[in-house]
Amino acid sequence: MTFGRVNPKFRLEDQGIGELGNVYYNLIEPALIEAALKNGEGSLGRGGAFLVSTGKFTGRSPKDKHVVNTPGVAGDIWWDNNAEMSPEGFDALYADMLEHMKGGDYYVQDLVGGADPKHAINVRMVTELAWHGLFIRHMLRRPERAELDGFIADFTVINCPSFQADPQKHGCRSETVIALNFEKRMILIGGTEYAGENKKSVFTLLNYLLPEKGIMPMHCSANHAEGNPVDTAIFFGLSGTGKTTLSADPARVLIGDDEHGWSERGTFNFEGGCYAKTINLDPEAEPEIYATTEKFGTVIENMVYDRDTLELDFDDDSLTANMRCAYPLHYISNASETALGGHPKNVIMLTCDAFGVLPPIARLTPAQAMYHFLSGFTSKVAGTERGVTEPEPTFSTCFGAPFMPRRPEVYGNLLREKIAKHGATCWLVNTGWTGGAYGTGSRMPIKATRALLSAALDGSLNDVEFRKDPNFGFDVPVEAPGVAEVLLDPRRTWEDPEAYDAQAAKLVQMFADNFEQYVPYIDEDVKAAAIG
C-alpha cells in the first residue's frame, strides 16, 4: 500500500522498484518519529529528540564506496581515490537488493540538493529505516508540499542496511557497499546503519556534477555579515579544526556548516540542516547547537544517555567519539532563510597543527591557496596508544578527499580561478598548538583565533605590517588588535628556537613529500608556492 504525498506519475513502481510492502512517501517529522518508534528503531528523548544507535558502524566506510566504471565517466574519475565497480557487478547488486527488499516497508523522501534552484538537483531517498528518512529530511532541502505533486528525481538513492553485499558476485570489497552509478542515476547503500552515508553520497554526487558547469563544490562552512550577503566568508577544514564553531558567529548570518557551492552568482548551501559533533559539546561555547539536542525531531546519534532521565552524556565516548546530532538549519537563530551568499570575500583554510609550527594566521596568494587546498593538512595528536609519541600528519586533499570523484587539481584550479576572478583574500588559520608541539605546548587561545578572524573579515588585518614566513613563504601579520605579538611568531613561543627550526623542517618536508603526487598536474607558480 502507498501512503503520503507523491507525484502519481512517479512512484517507485514507475522506476521498476516493485513488490514492496507498505511504501510511505514524504512523511513529515512527527509521522517519521512515530514510525521509527513503532519499528523499535530508537527511543524518544528530551524535547522530542530521537535517540538512536547505529550499531557496528559509527562512521563512514570510505573504503567500501565504489564508482561504476561506465564509458561516460571513465576518463573523469580519480580512480586512485575511488574504488571501481563494473556495470555487471552493479546490475547484479541492484537485482539482489531489490529481491531482498520485496515485501518490506520503505520510506521515501523526495528532496533537493542545493539552495540555488538554477543548480539544484532532485534526489529521491528510499530508506529501510524510518529514522534515516527523518535524518535526510533534515539534511537535504525540503520542497513545498505542493511541489511534490510534480516531483521527478534526477537521482535515486536506495539505502537498505539489512542487505549484505557479496564481494565476489558484486565486485565490492566487503558486505558493506556504497555504489554510485552516474549513468543510471542511482546510488545503492547496503550493510551499514550509519546515516552519514546518505548525506555524503549526495555530496559526492554534486562533487562530480557541478565542476562541469564551472561551479566549485566545497567541503566548507559559510557565513555572511548581518544585512550584507555580499560580505561572505567560507571556512574549509577537516574534523577537529573548528569549522562549525568558528563559522557559527552570532554577529554574522550562518549560510551553512558543511557543504556549499560557488557559482557564477555566489555561494549557496547544498543542505537544509546541520550534522554536528556532540562530543564535549559546551553549552556556553556553543549554546545554540547544544540547545538543538533537546528540540523536536533532532536525531541524536550514538550518544550515551541516562535511561531514566534521558539526560545525554556529552563526555562519554564509549560508543564512539563520532557521536552527532542532526537538525534542520532553522533551529539555529541566525541561520540564513535563503541559504545564499555572495562571492566569498574571504576564504579561510583551517588547520589544527599539533606540531606547533604554523602561525595562528597567514595570508595566502592564489597559488599558495591552491597549494594548501590540495594539501588539506591537519594532524592527529599523540594519544595513549603505545608507541605513538608524536603528532601524526593528515593530508586530505581539498579538505575532503573521500568525497572527491574527480582529480584534486580539477577542484584546485576551480578554486584558484574563482579567487582570482572575484578578488577573494585567502587566509590559513591554525587552531592547533603554540609554544611547542602537542604534549609540550598549549592549544591556540580561542580568543586570539576569534580576534584574528574578526580582523581578517572586517578588512583591518590587511592594513597591518606583514613578514614573510621563512618556512612556507606566506605573509604573517607582525601585529594584530587584541593579540599578543609573540603569538604571531611561533618560533618566539618556543623555549628552544633550534628545536622549533628542526620541527619546522620536518613539517615542510612532510608537505613536500605529500605534494609530489600533484606536481605533474599543476602550474609552476603553484609548485613555487611550496618553497619558503
Coordinates of C-alpha atoms in Angstrom, one line a residue:
M1 CA 0.0 0.0 0.0
T2 CA 1.0 3.6 -0.6
F3 CA 0.8 6.4 2.0
G4 CA 1.7 10.1 1.9
R5 CA 2.1 12.7 -0.8
V6 CA 3.8 11.8 -4.1
N7 CA 3.7 12.6 -7.8
P8 CA 1.2 10.0 -9.0
K9 CA 3.3 9.6 -12.2
F10 CA 6.5 8.9 -10.3
R11 CA 6.0 6.2 -7.8
L12 CA 8.6 3.5 -7.0
E13 CA 6.9 1.0 -9.3
D14 CA 7.3 3.5 -12.2
Q15 CA 11.0 3.3 -11.5
G16 CA 10.9 -0.5 -11.7
I17 CA 11.0 -0.9 -7.9
G18 CA 8.0 -3.0 -7.1
E19 CA 6.7 -5.9 -4.9
L20 CA 7.3 -4.0 -1.7
G21 CA 5.1 -3.9 1.3
N22 CA 3.9 -0.5 2.6
V23 CA 5.6 2.5 1.0
Y24 CA 5.4 5.8 2.9
Y25 CA 6.1 8.9 0.8
N26 CA 7.2 12.2 2.2
L27 CA 6.1 11.7 5.8
I28 CA 6.7 14.7 7.9
E29 CA 8.7 14.6 11.2
P30 CA 6.1 13.5 13.7
A31 CA 5.0 10.7 11.4
L32 CA 8.5 9.5 10.8
I33 CA 9.3 9.5 14.6
E34 CA 6.0 7.6 15.2
A35 CA 7.0 5.0 12.6
A36 CA 10.6 4.7 14.0
L37 CA 9.3 4.2 17.5
K38 CA 6.7 1.6 16.3
N39 CA 9.5 -0.2 14.5
G40 CA 11.8 -0.2 17.5
E41 CA 14.5 1.8 15.8
G42 CA 15.3 4.1 18.7
S43 CA 13.9 6.0 21.6
L44 CA 12.2 9.4 22.2
G45 CA 14.5 11.8 24.1
R46 CA 14.1 15.1 25.9
G47 CA 12.1 17.6 23.9
G48 CA 11.2 15.0 21.3
A49 CA 14.6 14.3 20.0
F50 CA 15.1 10.8 18.6
L51 CA 17.9 8.7 20.2
V52 CA 19.5 6.1 18.0
S53 CA 22.5 3.8 17.9
T54 CA 23.9 2.8 14.5
G55 CA 25.3 -0.5 15.7
K56 CA 28.6 -1.8 14.2
F57 CA 29.2 1.3 12.0
T58 CA 29.5 4.6 13.8
G59 CA 31.2 6.4 11.0
R60 CA 31.5 6.3 7.2
S61 CA 33.1 3.4 5.3
P62 CA 35.1 5.2 2.7
K63 CA 36.9 2.0 1.5
D64 CA 33.5 0.5 0.7
K65 CA 32.5 3.3 -1.6
H66 CA 32.6 2.4 -5.3
V67 CA 32.0 4.2 -8.6
V68 CA 30.7 2.2 -11.5
N69 CA 33.1 2.4 -14.5
T70 CA 30.8 3.3 -17.4
P71 CA 32.1 4.9 -20.7
G72 CA 30.6 8.3 -19.9
V73 CA 32.6 8.8 -16.7
A74 CA 35.7 6.5 -17.1
G75 CA 38.0 9.4 -18.1
D76 CA 36.8 11.8 -15.5
I77 CA 37.1 9.7 -12.3
W78 CA 40.1 9.9 -9.9
W79 CA 40.5 6.1 -9.8
D80 CA 43.3 6.2 -7.3
N81 CA 40.9 7.6 -4.8
N82 CA 37.6 5.8 -5.9
A83 CA 37.2 2.1 -6.0
E84 CA 35.9 0.8 -9.3
M85 CA 32.8 -1.4 -9.8
S86 CA 31.9 -2.9 -13.1
P87 CA 28.5 -2.3 -14.7
E88 CA 27.8 -6.0 -14.5
G89 CA 28.6 -6.0 -10.8
F90 CA 26.3 -3.1 -10.2
D91 CA 23.5 -4.7 -12.1
A92 CA 23.8 -7.9 -10.0
L93 CA 24.0 -5.8 -6.8
Y94 CA 20.8 -3.9 -7.8
A95 CA 18.9 -7.0 -8.7
D96 CA 19.9 -8.8 -5.5
M97 CA 19.0 -5.7 -3.4
L98 CA 15.6 -5.4 -5.0
E99 CA 15.0 -9.1 -4.4
H100 CA 16.0 -8.6 -0.7
M101 CA 13.6 -5.6 -0.4
K102 CA 10.5 -7.5 -1.6
G103 CA 7.6 -7.4 0.9
G104 CA 9.4 -4.9 3.1
D105 CA 8.2 -1.5 4.2
Y106 CA 10.1 1.5 2.9
Y107 CA 10.2 5.3 3.4
V108 CA 10.6 7.7 0.5
Q109 CA 11.7 11.3 0.8
D110 CA 11.7 13.5 -2.3
L111 CA 14.2 16.2 -1.6
V112 CA 16.5 18.8 -3.2
G113 CA 20.3 19.2 -3.1
G114 CA 21.2 22.9 -3.5
A115 CA 19.7 26.2 -2.4
D116 CA 20.2 27.8 -5.8
P117 CA 17.4 26.5 -7.9
K118 CA 19.4 27.0 -11.1
H119 CA 21.9 24.4 -9.9
A120 CA 19.9 22.2 -7.6
I121 CA 19.2 18.5 -8.2
N122 CA 16.1 16.5 -7.2
V123 CA 17.0 13.5 -5.1
R124 CA 14.7 10.6 -4.1
M125 CA 15.8 8.8 -0.9
V126 CA 14.4 5.3 -0.4
T127 CA 15.2 4.1 3.1
E128 CA 14.6 0.9 5.0
L129 CA 14.7 2.8 8.4
A130 CA 12.2 5.5 9.2
W131 CA 14.7 7.4 11.2
H132 CA 17.0 7.6 8.1
G133 CA 14.1 9.3 6.4
L134 CA 14.0 11.8 9.3
F135 CA 17.7 12.3 9.1
I136 CA 17.9 13.0 5.4
R137 CA 14.8 15.2 5.6
H138 CA 16.8 17.4 7.9
M139 CA 20.0 17.3 5.9
L140 CA 18.7 17.9 2.4
R141 CA 16.3 20.7 1.3
R142 CA 12.6 20.1 1.6
P143 CA 10.3 21.2 -1.3
E144 CA 7.0 22.8 -0.6
R145 CA 4.2 20.2 -0.2
A146 CA 2.5 21.3 -3.4
E147 CA 5.8 20.9 -5.3
L148 CA 5.8 17.1 -4.5
D149 CA 2.8 16.7 -6.9
G150 CA 5.2 17.1 -9.9
F151 CA 8.5 15.9 -8.4
I152 CA 10.7 13.9 -10.7
A153 CA 14.0 12.7 -9.3
D154 CA 17.3 13.4 -11.1
F155 CA 19.0 10.7 -8.9
T156 CA 17.6 8.0 -6.6
V157 CA 19.4 6.7 -3.5
I158 CA 18.4 3.3 -2.0
N159 CA 19.6 2.6 1.5
C160 CA 19.0 -0.9 2.8
P161 CA 21.1 -1.6 6.0
S162 CA 19.8 -5.2 6.3
F163 CA 21.1 -6.1 2.8
Q164 CA 24.7 -7.5 2.7
A165 CA 26.7 -7.4 -0.5
D166 CA 28.6 -10.4 -1.9
P167 CA 32.1 -9.2 -2.8
Q168 CA 32.8 -12.0 -5.2
K169 CA 29.5 -11.5 -7.1
H170 CA 29.1 -7.8 -6.9
G171 CA 32.8 -6.7 -7.2
C172 CA 33.0 -4.8 -4.0
R173 CA 35.3 -5.0 -1.0
S174 CA 33.0 -6.3 1.8
E175 CA 29.4 -6.9 2.8
T176 CA 29.1 -3.1 3.2
V177 CA 28.7 -1.2 0.0
I178 CA 28.1 2.3 -1.3
A179 CA 27.9 2.2 -5.2
L180 CA 27.4 5.3 -7.4
N181 CA 26.2 4.7 -10.9
F182 CA 26.2 8.1 -12.7
E183 CA 24.9 6.6 -16.0
K184 CA 21.8 5.0 -14.3
R185 CA 21.5 8.0 -11.9
M186 CA 21.4 5.7 -8.9
I187 CA 23.2 5.2 -5.6
L188 CA 22.9 1.9 -3.6
I189 CA 23.9 1.7 0.0
G190 CA 23.8 -1.6 2.0
G191 CA 25.2 -3.1 5.1
T192 CA 25.5 0.0 7.3
E193 CA 23.1 1.9 9.5
Y194 CA 25.4 5.0 9.8
A195 CA 23.2 7.8 8.5
G196 CA 26.1 10.0 7.3
E197 CA 26.4 7.8 4.2
N198 CA 23.1 9.2 3.0
K199 CA 24.2 12.8 3.0
K200 CA 27.8 12.2 1.8
S201 CA 26.6 10.1 -1.1
V202 CA 24.7 13.2 -2.4
F203 CA 27.7 15.4 -1.7
T204 CA 29.9 13.1 -3.8
L205 CA 27.3 13.3 -6.5
L206 CA 27.4 17.1 -6.5
N207 CA 31.2 17.0 -6.4
Y208 CA 31.1 15.2 -9.8
L209 CA 28.3 17.1 -11.5
L210 CA 29.0 20.7 -10.6
P211 CA 32.5 21.2 -12.0
E212 CA 31.2 20.5 -15.5
K213 CA 29.1 23.7 -15.0
G214 CA 32.1 25.7 -13.7
I215 CA 30.8 25.5 -10.1
M216 CA 33.1 24.8 -7.3
P217 CA 31.7 22.3 -4.8
M218 CA 33.2 22.8 -1.3
H219 CA 33.5 20.9 1.9
C220 CA 33.2 24.1 4.0
S221 CA 31.0 26.2 6.3
A222 CA 29.9 29.7 5.3
N223 CA 28.5 32.9 6.7
H224 CA 28.0 36.5 5.8
A225 CA 27.8 39.8 7.5
E226 CA 24.5 40.8 9.1
G227 CA 22.4 42.5 6.4
N228 CA 25.2 42.2 3.8
P229 CA 25.3 38.9 1.9
V230 CA 28.0 40.3 -0.4
D231 CA 30.4 40.1 2.6
T232 CA 30.6 36.3 2.6
A233 CA 33.3 34.1 4.1
I234 CA 33.8 30.4 3.6
F235 CA 35.7 28.1 6.1
F236 CA 37.4 24.9 4.8
G237 CA 38.6 22.4 7.4
L238 CA 38.8 18.8 8.4
S239 CA 37.3 17.4 11.5
G240 CA 38.6 19.0 14.7
T241 CA 39.8 22.2 13.2
G242 CA 36.9 24.4 14.4
K243 CA 34.9 24.7 11.1
T244 CA 31.5 24.6 12.7
T245 CA 32.4 26.5 15.8
L246 CA 34.2 29.4 14.1
S247 CA 31.6 29.9 11.4
A248 CA 28.8 30.0 14.0
D249 CA 29.5 33.6 14.8
P250 CA 26.4 35.2 16.4
A251 CA 27.4 38.5 14.8
R252 CA 27.1 37.0 11.3
V253 CA 24.5 35.1 9.4
L254 CA 25.1 31.3 9.1
I255 CA 24.6 30.1 5.5
G256 CA 25.5 26.5 6.4
D257 CA 28.0 24.4 8.3
D258 CA 29.3 21.7 5.8
E259 CA 28.7 21.7 2.1
H260 CA 28.4 24.6 -0.4
G261 CA 28.8 25.6 -4.0
W262 CA 30.5 28.6 -5.5
S263 CA 28.7 29.5 -8.8
E264 CA 28.7 32.5 -11.1
R265 CA 26.1 34.0 -8.8
G266 CA 27.8 33.4 -5.5
T267 CA 27.7 30.9 -2.6
F268 CA 24.9 28.5 -1.9
N269 CA 24.3 25.8 0.7
F270 CA 23.8 22.3 -0.6
E271 CA 21.9 21.3 2.5
G272 CA 18.9 22.2 4.7
G273 CA 20.4 21.1 8.1
C274 CA 23.4 20.5 10.2
Y275 CA 25.2 17.4 11.4
A276 CA 27.2 18.5 14.4
K277 CA 29.6 16.5 16.5
T278 CA 28.4 16.4 20.1
I279 CA 31.5 15.1 22.0
N280 CA 32.3 17.5 24.8
L281 CA 29.7 20.0 23.4
D282 CA 29.8 23.0 25.7
P283 CA 26.5 24.9 26.4
E284 CA 28.5 28.1 27.0
A285 CA 30.7 27.9 24.0
E286 CA 28.1 26.6 21.5
P287 CA 24.7 27.3 23.2
E288 CA 22.6 27.1 20.1
I289 CA 24.0 23.7 18.9
Y290 CA 23.7 22.4 22.4
A291 CA 20.0 23.5 22.5
T292 CA 19.2 21.5 19.4
T293 CA 19.8 18.3 21.3
E294 CA 16.5 18.8 23.2
K295 CA 14.5 20.0 20.2
F296 CA 11.7 18.1 18.5
G297 CA 12.9 15.8 15.7
T298 CA 16.7 16.3 16.2
V299 CA 18.4 13.0 15.6
I300 CA 20.8 12.1 18.4
E301 CA 23.3 9.5 17.0
N302 CA 25.4 7.2 19.2
M303 CA 25.3 9.1 22.4
V304 CA 25.2 7.5 25.9
Y305 CA 22.2 8.7 28.0
D306 CA 20.6 8.0 31.3
R307 CA 17.8 5.5 30.7
D308 CA 15.6 7.0 33.4
T309 CA 16.1 10.8 33.0
L310 CA 17.1 10.7 29.3
E311 CA 19.9 13.1 30.1
L312 CA 22.7 13.0 27.4
D313 CA 26.3 12.4 28.4
F314 CA 28.4 14.6 26.2
D315 CA 31.7 13.3 27.6
D316 CA 31.1 9.6 27.3
D317 CA 32.7 8.4 24.1
S318 CA 32.4 4.7 24.8
L319 CA 30.1 4.1 21.8
T320 CA 32.2 6.4 19.5
A321 CA 34.0 9.7 19.6
N322 CA 32.0 10.5 16.4
M323 CA 28.7 11.0 18.2
R324 CA 26.5 13.6 16.5
C325 CA 23.2 15.4 16.3
A326 CA 21.3 16.2 13.0
Y327 CA 18.8 19.0 12.9
P328 CA 17.2 21.5 10.4
L329 CA 19.1 24.7 9.8
H330 CA 16.2 26.8 11.1
Y331 CA 16.9 25.5 14.6
I332 CA 19.9 28.0 14.6
S333 CA 18.6 31.5 15.2
N334 CA 21.0 33.4 13.0
A335 CA 20.7 31.0 10.1
S336 CA 20.0 32.4 6.6
E337 CA 16.5 32.0 5.3
T338 CA 17.7 31.7 1.8
A339 CA 21.0 29.8 2.4
L340 CA 22.5 32.0 -0.3
G341 CA 25.5 34.4 -0.1
G342 CA 27.7 36.5 -2.4
H343 CA 31.0 35.6 -3.9
P344 CA 33.3 34.9 -0.9
K345 CA 35.2 38.0 0.1
N346 CA 37.4 35.9 2.5
V347 CA 38.4 32.2 2.1
I348 CA 39.6 30.6 5.4
M349 CA 41.5 27.4 5.4
L350 CA 41.5 25.9 8.9
T351 CA 44.2 23.5 10.2
C352 CA 45.0 22.0 13.5
D353 CA 48.8 21.9 13.6
A354 CA 49.8 19.7 16.5
F355 CA 53.5 20.2 15.6
G356 CA 53.4 23.8 16.8
V357 CA 55.0 25.2 13.7
L358 CA 52.3 27.2 11.8
P359 CA 51.4 30.7 12.9
P360 CA 47.8 31.5 14.1
I361 CA 47.0 33.2 10.8
A362 CA 48.7 33.7 7.4
R363 CA 47.7 35.5 4.2
L364 CA 47.9 33.4 1.1
T365 CA 48.4 34.2 -2.6
P366 CA 46.0 32.4 -5.0
A367 CA 48.9 30.0 -5.9
Q368 CA 49.6 29.4 -2.2
A369 CA 45.9 28.9 -1.6
M370 CA 45.8 26.2 -4.2
Y371 CA 48.9 24.6 -2.7
H372 CA 47.3 24.4 0.8
F373 CA 43.9 23.5 -0.6
L374 CA 45.4 20.5 -2.4
S375 CA 47.5 19.6 0.7
G376 CA 44.5 19.7 3.1
F377 CA 46.7 19.4 6.1
T378 CA 45.8 18.8 9.7
S379 CA 47.2 16.5 12.3
K380 CA 46.2 13.7 14.7
V381 CA 47.6 14.2 18.1
A382 CA 49.6 11.6 20.0
G383 CA 47.4 9.7 22.5
T384 CA 47.6 6.9 25.0
E385 CA 48.2 4.3 22.3
R386 CA 51.5 2.6 23.0
G387 CA 54.3 3.7 20.6
V388 CA 52.6 6.9 19.4
T389 CA 54.8 9.6 20.8
E390 CA 54.4 12.5 18.4
P391 CA 51.7 14.0 16.2
E392 CA 50.7 12.2 13.0
P393 CA 50.2 14.4 9.9
T394 CA 47.0 14.0 7.9
F395 CA 46.7 15.2 4.4
S396 CA 43.2 15.1 2.9
T397 CA 43.2 16.8 -0.5
C398 CA 40.6 19.6 -1.0
F399 CA 39.7 19.2 2.7
G400 CA 37.6 16.2 1.8
A401 CA 39.3 13.5 -0.3
P402 CA 36.7 10.8 0.4
F403 CA 34.0 12.8 -1.4
M404 CA 36.1 13.8 -4.5
P405 CA 35.2 11.7 -7.6
R406 CA 37.4 13.9 -9.9
R407 CA 41.1 14.5 -9.7
P408 CA 42.1 17.1 -7.0
E409 CA 43.6 19.6 -9.4
V410 CA 40.1 20.0 -11.0
Y411 CA 38.8 21.4 -7.8
G412 CA 42.1 23.2 -7.0
N413 CA 42.1 25.0 -10.4
L414 CA 38.4 26.0 -10.0
L415 CA 39.1 27.5 -6.6
R416 CA 42.1 29.3 -7.8
E417 CA 40.3 30.8 -10.8
K418 CA 37.4 32.0 -8.7
I419 CA 39.6 33.5 -6.0
A420 CA 41.5 35.4 -8.8
K421 CA 38.3 36.5 -10.6
H422 CA 36.4 37.7 -7.6
G423 CA 39.4 39.1 -5.6
A424 CA 38.9 37.0 -2.5
T425 CA 41.5 37.2 0.3
C426 CA 42.8 33.8 1.5
W427 CA 43.9 33.0 5.0
L428 CA 45.4 29.9 6.6
V429 CA 44.3 29.7 10.2
N430 CA 46.0 27.4 12.7
T431 CA 43.7 26.3 15.6
G432 CA 46.3 23.8 16.8
W433 CA 49.3 24.2 19.1
T434 CA 51.7 27.0 20.0
G435 CA 54.8 27.2 22.2
G436 CA 55.7 23.6 21.3
A437 CA 54.2 20.5 19.8
Y438 CA 51.3 18.6 21.4
G439 CA 52.3 17.4 24.8
T440 CA 54.7 20.4 25.3
G441 CA 53.0 23.5 24.0
S442 CA 49.4 24.6 24.6
R443 CA 46.3 24.9 22.4
M444 CA 46.0 28.1 20.4
P445 CA 43.8 30.5 22.5
I446 CA 40.3 30.6 21.1
K447 CA 40.0 34.3 21.9
A448 CA 43.1 35.0 19.8
T449 CA 41.7 33.0 16.9
R450 CA 38.4 34.8 17.0
A451 CA 40.2 38.2 17.2
L452 CA 42.3 37.4 14.2
L453 CA 39.3 36.1 12.2
S454 CA 37.3 39.2 13.1
A455 CA 40.2 41.4 11.9
A456 CA 40.5 39.4 8.7
L457 CA 36.8 39.5 8.0
D458 CA 36.4 43.2 8.6
G459 CA 39.4 44.0 6.5
S460 CA 41.5 45.7 9.2
L461 CA 44.1 42.9 9.2
N462 CA 45.1 43.8 5.7
D463 CA 46.3 47.2 7.0
V464 CA 48.9 45.9 9.4
E465 CA 52.6 45.1 8.7
F466 CA 53.4 41.6 7.4
R467 CA 56.5 39.5 7.4
K468 CA 57.3 36.6 5.0
D469 CA 57.4 33.2 6.8
P470 CA 60.8 31.5 6.2
N471 CA 59.3 28.0 6.0
F472 CA 56.2 28.4 3.8
G473 CA 56.6 31.8 2.2
F474 CA 53.2 33.1 3.1
D475 CA 52.6 36.5 4.8
V476 CA 52.2 36.6 8.5
P477 CA 51.0 39.7 10.4
V478 CA 53.6 41.2 12.8
E479 CA 50.8 42.7 15.0
A480 CA 47.1 42.5 15.3
P481 CA 44.5 44.1 17.6
G482 CA 43.9 42.1 20.8
V483 CA 46.6 39.5 20.1
A484 CA 50.0 39.3 21.8
E485 CA 52.7 39.9 19.2
V486 CA 54.8 36.9 20.4
L487 CA 51.9 34.6 19.4
L488 CA 52.1 35.7 15.8
D489 CA 55.7 34.4 15.6
P490 CA 55.6 30.7 16.6
R491 CA 59.4 30.4 16.8
R492 CA 59.4 33.0 19.6
T493 CA 56.8 31.0 21.6
W494 CA 59.2 28.0 21.9
E495 CA 61.7 27.9 24.7
D496 CA 64.2 26.3 22.3
P497 CA 64.2 28.1 18.9
E498 CA 66.5 25.5 17.4
A499 CA 64.0 22.8 18.4
Y500 CA 61.4 24.8 16.6
D501 CA 63.6 25.0 13.5
A502 CA 64.0 21.2 13.5
Q503 CA 60.3 20.7 13.8
A504 CA 59.5 23.2 11.1
A505 CA 62.0 21.5 8.7
K506 CA 60.3 18.2 9.4
L507 CA 56.8 19.6 8.7
V508 CA 58.0 21.3 5.5
Q509 CA 59.4 18.0 4.3
M510 CA 56.1 16.2 5.1
F511 CA 54.2 18.8 2.9
A512 CA 56.7 18.4 0.1
D513 CA 56.6 14.6 0.2
N514 CA 52.8 14.6 0.1
F515 CA 52.6 17.2 -2.7
E516 CA 54.8 15.2 -5.1
Q517 CA 51.6 13.4 -6.3
Y518 CA 50.3 16.7 -7.7
V519 CA 53.5 18.1 -9.3
P520 CA 52.8 16.6 -12.8
Y521 CA 49.4 18.3 -13.0
I522 CA 50.0 21.8 -11.7
D523 CA 51.5 25.1 -12.9
E524 CA 54.9 26.4 -12.0
D525 CA 53.7 29.1 -9.7
V526 CA 51.8 26.6 -7.5
K527 CA 55.0 24.5 -7.4
A528 CA 56.9 27.6 -6.3
A529 CA 54.3 28.2 -3.6
A530 CA 55.7 25.2 -1.8
I531 CA 59.1 26.9 -1.3
G532 CA 59.5 29.3 1.6

